[in-house]
Tab-separated table of N, CA and C in Angstrom:
chain	number	residue	atom	x	y	z
H	1	MET	N	-3.852	18.915	-3.067
H	1	MET	CA	-4.699	18.169	-2.148
H	1	MET	C	-4.234	16.715	-2.073
H	2	LYS	N	-4.129	16.219	-0.879
H	2	LYS	CA	-3.791	14.815	-0.659
H	2	LYS	C	-5.064	14.057	-0.291
H	3	ILE	N	-5.069	12.777	-0.633
H	3	ILE	CA	-6.120	11.870	-0.183
H	3	ILE	C	-5.502	11.025	0.919
H	4	THR	N	-6.228	10.828	2.023
H	4	THR	CA	-5.725	10.022	3.134
H	4	THR	C	-6.728	8.945	3.490
H	5	VAL	N	-6.210	7.719	3.646
H	5	VAL	CA	-7.007	6.588	4.119
H	5	VAL	C	-6.243	5.972	5.284
H	6	GLU	N	-6.964	5.291	6.173
H	6	GLU	CA	-6.296	4.683	7.318
H	6	GLU	C	-7.089	3.508	7.846
H	7	THR	N	-6.396	2.687	8.631
H	7	THR	CA	-7.037	1.550	9.280
H	7	THR	C	-6.231	1.176	10.514
H	8	ILE	N	-6.876	0.452	11.406
H	8	ILE	CA	-6.181	-0.153	12.542
H	8	ILE	C	-5.943	-1.615	12.204
H	9	VAL	N	-4.698	-2.024	12.283
H	9	VAL	CA	-4.311	-3.409	12.037
H	9	VAL	C	-4.183	-4.096	13.387
H	10	GLN	N	-4.839	-5.231	13.541
H	10	GLN	CA	-4.819	-5.966	14.802
H	10	GLN	C	-3.523	-6.766	14.925
H	11	ALA	N	-2.401	-6.044	15.051
H	11	ALA	CA	-1.089	-6.677	15.153
H	11	ALA	C	-0.095	-5.657	15.697
H	12	PRO	N	0.977	-6.150	16.300
H	12	PRO	CA	2.026	-5.245	16.753
H	12	PRO	C	2.679	-4.521	15.562
H	13	LEU	N	3.297	-3.405	15.847
H	13	LEU	CA	3.932	-2.578	14.829
H	13	LEU	C	4.879	-3.374	13.930
H	14	ALA	N	5.771	-4.150	14.495
H	14	ALA	CA	6.762	-4.884	13.698
H	14	ALA	C	6.097	-5.846	12.718
H	15	GLU	N	5.015	-6.487	13.144
H	15	GLU	CA	4.315	-7.422	12.270
H	15	GLU	C	3.593	-6.687	11.141
H	16	ALA	N	2.965	-5.560	11.458
H	16	ALA	CA	2.282	-4.765	10.435
H	16	ALA	C	3.295	-4.235	9.414
H	17	TRP	N	4.404	-3.724	9.888
H	17	TRP	CA	5.453	-3.202	9.004
H	17	TRP	C	5.955	-4.306	8.065
H	18	ARG	N	6.243	-5.471	8.621
H	18	ARG	CA	6.768	-6.581	7.813
H	18	ARG	C	5.765	-7.001	6.740
H	19	ALA	N	4.493	-7.124	7.116
H	19	ALA	CA	3.473	-7.556	6.164
H	19	ALA	C	3.270	-6.529	5.047
H	20	TYR	N	3.489	-5.267	5.352
H	20	TYR	CA	3.285	-4.210	4.357
H	20	TYR	C	4.473	-4.073	3.414
H	21	THR	N	5.655	-4.511	3.847
H	21	THR	CA	6.875	-4.249	3.084
H	21	THR	C	7.569	-5.498	2.544
H	22	THR	N	6.970	-6.664	2.671
H	22	THR	CA	7.575	-7.915	2.216
H	22	THR	C	6.849	-8.411	0.968
H	23	PRO	N	7.578	-8.619	-0.136
H	23	PRO	CA	6.914	-9.039	-1.383
H	23	PRO	C	6.018	-10.263	-1.236
H	24	GLU	N	6.443	-11.260	-0.478
H	24	GLU	CA	5.639	-12.475	-0.302
H	24	GLU	C	4.319	-12.189	0.399
H	25	GLU	N	4.294	-11.171	1.225
H	25	GLU	CA	3.047	-10.755	1.888
H	25	GLU	C	2.212	-9.869	0.971
H	26	ILE	N	2.854	-8.946	0.277
H	26	ILE	CA	2.144	-7.993	-0.585
H	26	ILE	C	1.258	-8.710	-1.598
H	27	VAL	N	1.762	-9.778	-2.197
H	27	VAL	CA	0.969	-10.478	-3.218
H	27	VAL	C	-0.273	-11.146	-2.627
H	28	GLN	N	-0.333	-11.271	-1.308
H	28	GLN	CA	-1.490	-11.893	-0.666
H	28	GLN	C	-2.606	-10.905	-0.331
H	29	TRP	N	-2.304	-9.606	-0.247
H	29	TRP	CA	-3.327	-8.651	0.171
H	29	TRP	C	-3.537	-7.461	-0.762
H	30	ASN	N	-2.651	-7.221	-1.690
H	30	ASN	CA	-2.664	-5.979	-2.464
H	30	ASN	C	-3.648	-6.022	-3.634
H	31	ALA	N	-4.927	-5.834	-3.336
H	31	ALA	CA	-5.976	-5.753	-4.355
H	31	ALA	C	-7.155	-4.965	-3.792
H	32	ALA	N	-7.814	-4.221	-4.671
H	32	ALA	CA	-8.957	-3.406	-4.235
H	32	ALA	C	-10.269	-4.175	-4.281
H	33	SER	N	-10.290	-5.295	-5.034
H	33	SER	CA	-11.520	-6.086	-5.130
H	33	SER	C	-11.163	-7.540	-5.408
H	34	GLU	N	-12.154	-8.412	-5.239
H	34	GLU	CA	-11.939	-9.853	-5.393
H	34	GLU	C	-11.542	-10.267	-6.806
H	35	ASP	N	-11.861	-9.452	-7.802
H	35	ASP	CA	-11.550	-9.815	-9.182
H	35	ASP	C	-10.174	-9.330	-9.651
H	36	TRP	N	-9.394	-8.777	-8.726
H	36	TRP	CA	-8.021	-8.349	-9.004
H	36	TRP	C	-7.063	-9.051	-8.059
H	37	HIS	N	-5.805	-9.120	-8.456
H	37	HIS	CA	-4.765	-9.642	-7.575
H	37	HIS	C	-3.413	-9.071	-7.999
H	38	THR	N	-2.443	-9.206	-7.116
H	38	THR	CA	-1.069	-8.818	-7.405
H	38	THR	C	-0.313	-10.099	-7.696
H	39	THR	N	0.226	-10.200	-8.900
H	39	THR	CA	0.869	-11.444	-9.320
H	39	THR	C	2.332	-11.522	-8.918
H	40	ARG	N	2.969	-10.365	-8.738
H	40	ARG	CA	4.354	-10.354	-8.250
H	40	ARG	C	4.652	-8.997	-7.648
H	41	ALA	N	5.630	-8.984	-6.753
H	41	ALA	CA	6.028	-7.734	-6.106
H	41	ALA	C	7.521	-7.759	-5.830
H	42	THR	N	8.138	-6.592	-5.918
H	42	THR	CA	9.535	-6.429	-5.526
H	42	THR	C	9.616	-5.199	-4.626
H	43	VAL	N	10.524	-5.244	-3.669
H	43	VAL	CA	10.705	-4.150	-2.721
H	43	VAL	C	12.191	-3.992	-2.424
H	44	ASP	N	12.703	-2.784	-2.615
H	44	ASP	CA	14.066	-2.421	-2.208
H	44	ASP	C	13.912	-1.215	-1.292
H	45	LEU	N	13.558	-1.482	-0.038
H	45	LEU	CA	13.120	-0.451	0.905
H	45	LEU	C	14.302	0.341	1.467
H	46	ARG	N	14.757	1.285	0.652
H	46	ARG	CA	15.813	2.232	1.031
H	46	ARG	C	15.629	3.448	0.146
H	47	VAL	N	16.127	4.608	0.577
H	47	VAL	CA	16.030	5.803	-0.245
H	47	VAL	C	16.723	5.530	-1.573
H	48	GLY	N	16.011	5.766	-2.658
H	48	GLY	CA	16.518	5.480	-3.988
H	48	GLY	C	16.192	4.084	-4.479
H	49	GLY	N	15.722	3.223	-3.574
H	49	GLY	CA	15.333	1.864	-3.951
H	49	GLY	C	13.999	1.875	-4.682
H	50	GLU	N	13.793	0.872	-5.505
H	50	GLU	CA	12.570	0.792	-6.289
H	50	GLU	C	11.625	-0.276	-5.759
H	51	PHE	N	10.339	-0.117	-6.074
H	51	PHE	CA	9.341	-1.143	-5.767
H	51	PHE	C	8.470	-1.335	-6.992
H	52	LEU	N	7.841	-2.492	-7.064
H	52	LEU	CA	6.911	-2.788	-8.143
H	52	LEU	C	5.909	-3.817	-7.648
H	53	SER	N	4.648	-3.561	-7.938
H	53	SER	CA	3.579	-4.539	-7.729
H	53	SER	C	2.857	-4.692	-9.061
H	54	ARG	N	2.850	-5.907	-9.603
H	54	ARG	CA	2.129	-6.173	-10.845
H	54	ARG	C	0.699	-6.522	-10.481
H	55	MET	N	-0.228	-5.644	-10.850
H	55	MET	CA	-1.637	-5.821	-10.513
H	55	MET	C	-2.388	-6.208	-11.780
H	56	GLU	N	-3.202	-7.290	-11.676
H	56	GLU	CA	-3.922	-7.788	-12.842
H	56	GLU	C	-5.332	-8.220	-12.471
H	57	ALA	N	-6.232	-8.072	-13.442
H	57	ALA	CA	-7.565	-8.646	-13.298
H	57	ALA	C	-7.385	-10.164	-13.307
H	58	LYS	N	-8.113	-10.864	-12.463
H	58	LYS	CA	-7.971	-12.319	-12.386
H	58	LYS	C	-8.354	-13.019	-13.688
H	59	ASP	N	-9.193	-12.385	-14.507
H	59	ASP	CA	-9.553	-13.000	-15.788
H	59	ASP	C	-8.513	-12.728	-16.873
H	60	GLY	N	-7.436	-12.012	-16.509
H	60	GLY	CA	-6.348	-11.758	-17.448
H	60	GLY	C	-6.622	-10.673	-18.473
H	61	SER	N	-7.732	-9.970	-18.349
H	61	SER	CA	-8.122	-8.993	-19.359
H	61	SER	C	-7.306	-7.702	-19.330
H	62	VAL	N	-6.757	-7.353	-18.178
H	62	VAL	CA	-6.032	-6.095	-18.044
H	62	VAL	C	-5.088	-6.182	-16.847
H	63	GLY	N	-4.038	-5.380	-16.883
H	63	GLY	CA	-3.096	-5.334	-15.772
H	63	GLY	C	-2.202	-4.118	-15.898
H	64	PHE	N	-1.501	-3.806	-14.821
H	64	PHE	CA	-0.579	-2.673	-14.847
H	64	PHE	C	0.465	-2.856	-13.762
H	65	ASP	N	1.583	-2.167	-13.940
H	65	ASP	CA	2.637	-2.147	-12.931
H	65	ASP	C	2.465	-0.910	-12.070
H	66	PHE	N	2.316	-1.107	-10.771
H	66	PHE	CA	2.319	-0.004	-9.821
H	66	PHE	C	3.747	0.053	-9.310
H	67	ALA	N	4.494	1.075	-9.717
H	67	ALA	CA	5.928	1.109	-9.431
H	67	ALA	C	6.368	2.509	-9.048
H	68	GLY	N	7.485	2.577	-8.341
H	68	GLY	CA	8.029	3.861	-7.955
H	68	GLY	C	9.361	3.721	-7.257
H	69	VAL	N	9.784	4.832	-6.658
H	69	VAL	CA	11.076	4.923	-5.990
H	69	VAL	C	10.867	5.496	-4.588
H	70	TYR	N	11.484	4.862	-3.603
H	70	TYR	CA	11.400	5.348	-2.225
H	70	TYR	C	12.211	6.632	-2.080
H	71	THR	N	11.597	7.644	-1.465
H	71	THR	CA	12.255	8.932	-1.271
H	71	THR	C	12.579	9.209	0.200
H	72	ARG	N	11.964	8.448	1.083
H	72	ARG	CA	12.201	8.618	2.532
H	72	ARG	C	11.839	7.309	3.200
H	73	VAL	N	12.712	6.837	4.099
H	73	VAL	CA	12.456	5.601	4.842
H	73	VAL	C	12.899	5.781	6.278
H	74	GLU	N	11.965	5.645	7.194
H	74	GLU	CA	12.248	5.635	8.629
H	74	GLU	C	11.672	4.322	9.154
H	75	PRO	N	12.533	3.295	9.310
H	75	PRO	CA	12.043	1.956	9.671
H	75	PRO	C	11.090	1.965	10.859
H	76	MET	N	10.026	1.188	10.729
H	76	MET	CA	8.992	1.005	11.747
H	76	MET	C	8.203	2.279	12.028
H	77	THR	N	8.382	3.322	11.208
H	77	THR	CA	7.668	4.577	11.407
H	77	THR	C	6.945	5.026	10.153
H	78	LEU	N	7.685	5.172	9.048
H	78	LEU	CA	7.077	5.659	7.817
H	78	LEU	C	7.985	5.404	6.626
H	79	PHE	N	7.384	5.468	5.459
H	79	PHE	CA	8.154	5.575	4.229
H	79	PHE	C	7.339	6.374	3.225
H	80	GLU	N	8.070	7.007	2.315
H	80	GLU	CA	7.465	7.824	1.284
H	80	GLU	C	8.015	7.345	-0.055
H	81	TYR	N	7.185	7.431	-1.089
H	81	TYR	CA	7.667	7.074	-2.413
H	81	TYR	C	7.071	7.987	-3.476
H	82	GLU	N	7.788	8.059	-4.593
H	82	GLU	CA	7.349	8.781	-5.773
H	82	GLU	C	6.890	7.745	-6.779
H	83	PHE	N	5.747	7.992	-7.381
H	83	PHE	CA	5.221	7.087	-8.407
H	83	PHE	C	4.514	7.918	-9.473
H	84	GLY	N	5.037	7.871	-10.674
H	84	GLY	CA	4.414	8.601	-11.772
H	84	GLY	C	4.282	10.089	-11.543
H	85	GLY	N	5.266	10.701	-10.900
H	85	GLY	CA	5.220	12.133	-10.632
H	85	GLY	C	4.392	12.524	-9.425
H	86	ARG	N	3.880	11.545	-8.709
H	86	ARG	CA	3.090	11.805	-7.496
H	86	ARG	C	3.827	11.250	-6.288
H	87	LEU	N	3.407	11.642	-5.093
H	87	LEU	CA	4.000	11.148	-3.854
H	87	LEU	C	2.968	10.435	-3.001
H	88	ALA	N	3.446	9.438	-2.255
H	88	ALA	CA	2.617	8.758	-1.254
H	88	ALA	C	3.440	8.624	0.022
H	89	LEU	N	2.777	8.756	1.152
H	89	LEU	CA	3.398	8.615	2.468
H	89	LEU	C	2.619	7.565	3.233
H	90	ILE	N	3.331	6.539	3.738
H	90	ILE	CA	2.714	5.477	4.523
H	90	ILE	C	3.279	5.586	5.934
H	91	GLU	N	2.387	5.756	6.930
H	91	GLU	CA	2.799	5.944	8.317
H	91	GLU	C	2.272	4.806	9.181
H	92	PHE	N	3.081	4.396	10.142
H	92	PHE	CA	2.749	3.328	11.079
H	92	PHE	C	2.869	3.880	12.485
H	93	GLU	N	1.832	3.668	13.301
H	93	GLU	CA	1.834	4.183	14.665
H	93	GLU	C	1.191	3.167	15.607
H	94	PRO	N	1.916	2.773	16.655
H	94	PRO	CA	1.306	1.849	17.618
H	94	PRO	C	0.058	2.480	18.242
H	95	SER	N	-0.949	1.649	18.480
H	95	SER	CA	-2.148	2.133	19.158
H	95	SER	C	-2.540	1.106	20.220
H	96	SER	N	-3.507	1.446	21.019
H	96	SER	CA	-3.931	0.541	22.094
H	96	SER	C	-4.565	-0.740	21.551
H	97	THR	N	-5.020	-0.710	20.287
H	97	THR	CA	-5.674	-1.887	19.712
H	97	THR	C	-4.870	-2.523	18.574
H	98	GLY	N	-3.643	-2.109	18.379
H	98	GLY	CA	-2.814	-2.675	17.314
H	98	GLY	C	-1.907	-1.629	16.720
H	99	THR	N	-1.988	-1.453	15.411
H	99	THR	CA	-1.149	-0.485	14.705
H	99	THR	C	-2.012	0.328	13.752
H	100	LEU	N	-1.929	1.644	13.881
H	100	LEU	CA	-2.604	2.538	12.947
H	100	LEU	C	-1.720	2.655	11.703
H	101	VAL	N	-2.296	2.371	10.545
H	101	VAL	CA	-1.598	2.541	9.275
H	101	VAL	C	-2.350	3.610	8.490
H	102	LYS	N	-1.616	4.655	8.116
H	102	LYS	CA	-2.222	5.776	7.400
H	102	LYS	C	-1.488	5.963	6.072
H	103	VAL	N	-2.251	6.072	4.993
H	103	VAL	CA	-1.701	6.262	3.657
H	103	VAL	C	-2.223	7.586	3.114
H	104	SER	N	-1.296	8.492	2.761
H	104	SER	CA	-1.657	9.771	2.146
H	104	SER	C	-0.994	9.827	0.779
H	105	PHE	N	-1.745	10.247	-0.245
H	105	PHE	CA	-1.183	10.243	-1.594
H	105	PHE	C	-1.763	11.372	-2.432
H	106	ASP	N	-0.993	11.773	-3.425
H	106	ASP	CA	-1.456	12.743	-4.397
H	106	ASP	C	-2.393	12.032	-5.367
H	107	PRO	N	-3.586	12.582	-5.601
H	107	PRO	CA	-4.504	11.941	-6.536
H	107	PRO	C	-4.042	12.127	-7.981
H	108	GLU	N	-4.510	11.228	-8.838
H	108	GLU	CA	-4.294	11.417	-10.269
H	108	GLU	C	-5.500	12.167	-10.810
H	109	THR	N	-5.458	12.518	-12.087
H	109	THR	CA	-6.507	13.375	-12.644
H	109	THR	C	-7.513	12.636	-13.519
H	110	GLU	N	-7.323	11.326	-13.743
H	110	GLU	CA	-8.207	10.585	-14.638
H	110	GLU	C	-9.489	10.097	-13.971
H	111	ASN	N	-9.452	9.853	-12.665
H	111	ASN	CA	-10.602	9.289	-11.957
H	111	ASN	C	-11.035	10.218	-10.825
H	112	PRO	N	-12.322	10.175	-10.467
H	112	PRO	CA	-12.816	11.011	-9.373
H	112	PRO	C	-12.089	10.711	-8.058
H	113	VAL	N	-11.929	11.735	-7.237
H	113	VAL	CA	-11.255	11.604	-5.943
H	113	VAL	C	-11.910	10.515	-5.100
H	114	GLU	N	-13.250	10.457	-5.083
H	114	GLU	CA	-13.959	9.463	-4.275
H	114	GLU	C	-13.606	8.048	-4.710
H	115	MET	N	-13.496	7.836	-6.020
H	115	MET	CA	-13.148	6.518	-6.542
H	115	MET	C	-11.726	6.126	-6.110
H	116	GLN	N	-10.810	7.084	-6.167
H	116	GLN	CA	-9.435	6.816	-5.749
H	116	GLN	C	-9.376	6.509	-4.256
H	117	ARG	N	-10.069	7.322	-3.456
H	117	ARG	CA	-10.096	7.106	-2.009
H	117	ARG	C	-10.669	5.724	-1.693
H	118	ASP	N	-11.770	5.368	-2.323
H	118	ASP	CA	-12.402	4.074	-2.079
H	118	ASP	C	-11.485	2.916	-2.471
H	119	GLY	N	-10.804	3.038	-3.600
H	119	GLY	CA	-9.901	1.978	-4.043
H	119	GLY	C	-8.727	1.776	-3.100
H	120	TRP	N	-8.094	2.869	-2.703
H	120	TRP	CA	-6.952	2.759	-1.786
H	120	TRP	C	-7.418	2.280	-0.409
H	121	GLN	N	-8.608	2.703	0.020
H	121	GLN	CA	-9.141	2.226	1.298
H	121	GLN	C	-9.414	0.734	1.231
H	122	SER	N	-9.946	0.248	0.121
H	122	SER	CA	-10.207	-1.188	-0.042
H	122	SER	C	-8.925	-1.996	0.061
H	123	ILE	N	-7.865	-1.511	-0.567
H	123	ILE	CA	-6.574	-2.201	-0.478
H	123	ILE	C	-6.092	-2.218	0.964
H	124	LEU	N	-6.207	-1.100	1.654
H	124	LEU	CA	-5.760	-1.024	3.047
H	124	LEU	C	-6.606	-1.928	3.941
H	125	ASP	N	-7.900	-2.001	3.678
H	125	ASP	CA	-8.771	-2.905	4.435
H	125	ASP	C	-8.384	-4.362	4.196
H	126	ASN	N	-8.047	-4.719	2.953
H	126	ASN	CA	-7.567	-6.075	2.652
H	126	ASN	C	-6.295	-6.364	3.430
H	127	PHE	N	-5.417	-5.386	3.502
H	127	PHE	CA	-4.192	-5.534	4.274
H	127	PHE	C	-4.509	-5.854	5.732
H	128	ALA	N	-5.392	-5.088	6.343
H	128	ALA	CA	-5.751	-5.283	7.755
H	128	ALA	C	-6.363	-6.676	7.954
H	129	ARG	N	-7.233	-7.099	7.052
H	129	ARG	CA	-7.843	-8.444	7.164
H	129	ARG	C	-6.784	-9.542	7.016
H	130	HIS	N	-5.871	-9.353	6.091
H	130	HIS	CA	-4.793	-10.332	5.884
H	130	HIS	C	-3.958	-10.501	7.155
H	131	VAL	N	-3.543	-9.405	7.745
H	131	VAL	CA	-2.712	-9.477	8.950
H	131	VAL	C	-3.499	-10.097	10.104
H	132	ALA	N	-4.752	-9.702	10.268
H	132	ALA	CA	-5.576	-10.251	11.358
H	132	ALA	C	-5.788	-11.751	11.193
H	133	ALA	N	-5.965	-12.210	9.960
H	133	ALA	CA	-6.212	-13.634	9.701
H	133	ALA	C	-4.994	-14.490	10.022
H	134	ARG	N	-3.823	-13.896	9.947
H	134	ARG	CA	-2.595	-14.640	10.259
H	134	ARG	C	-2.455	-14.859	11.754
H	135	GLY	N	-3.205	-14.061	12.521
H	135	GLY	CA	-3.248	-14.217	13.973
H	135	GLY	C	-1.970	-14.001	14.626
């Protein structure tokens, strides 16, 4: 079973793609709640390339590396990556109101599916707000 979350980003496809795949942008939006942030990010967006986002609680109490390897890249359309034995697919599609961004991923087994869906949706919503705020 895959979990899928999506949002409409109020920006053209190229701008949404750039904001989602650029380390300097990722550190500005990649968090599920106000008490977390991404302190650094790296992206090597090619098949076999690696990515890493260091996610930490703002109070410094806990953190983890969200990392993986790209397994499929179709510029301005989609990319897929493997992370911890799971897969995620990120799709970008132009729409009449901006860009539809859809994220589908294999759930992990430690947390309820609803919690995982809500967390990934929160991150995607932060992404959409970040891009919209840049105007």
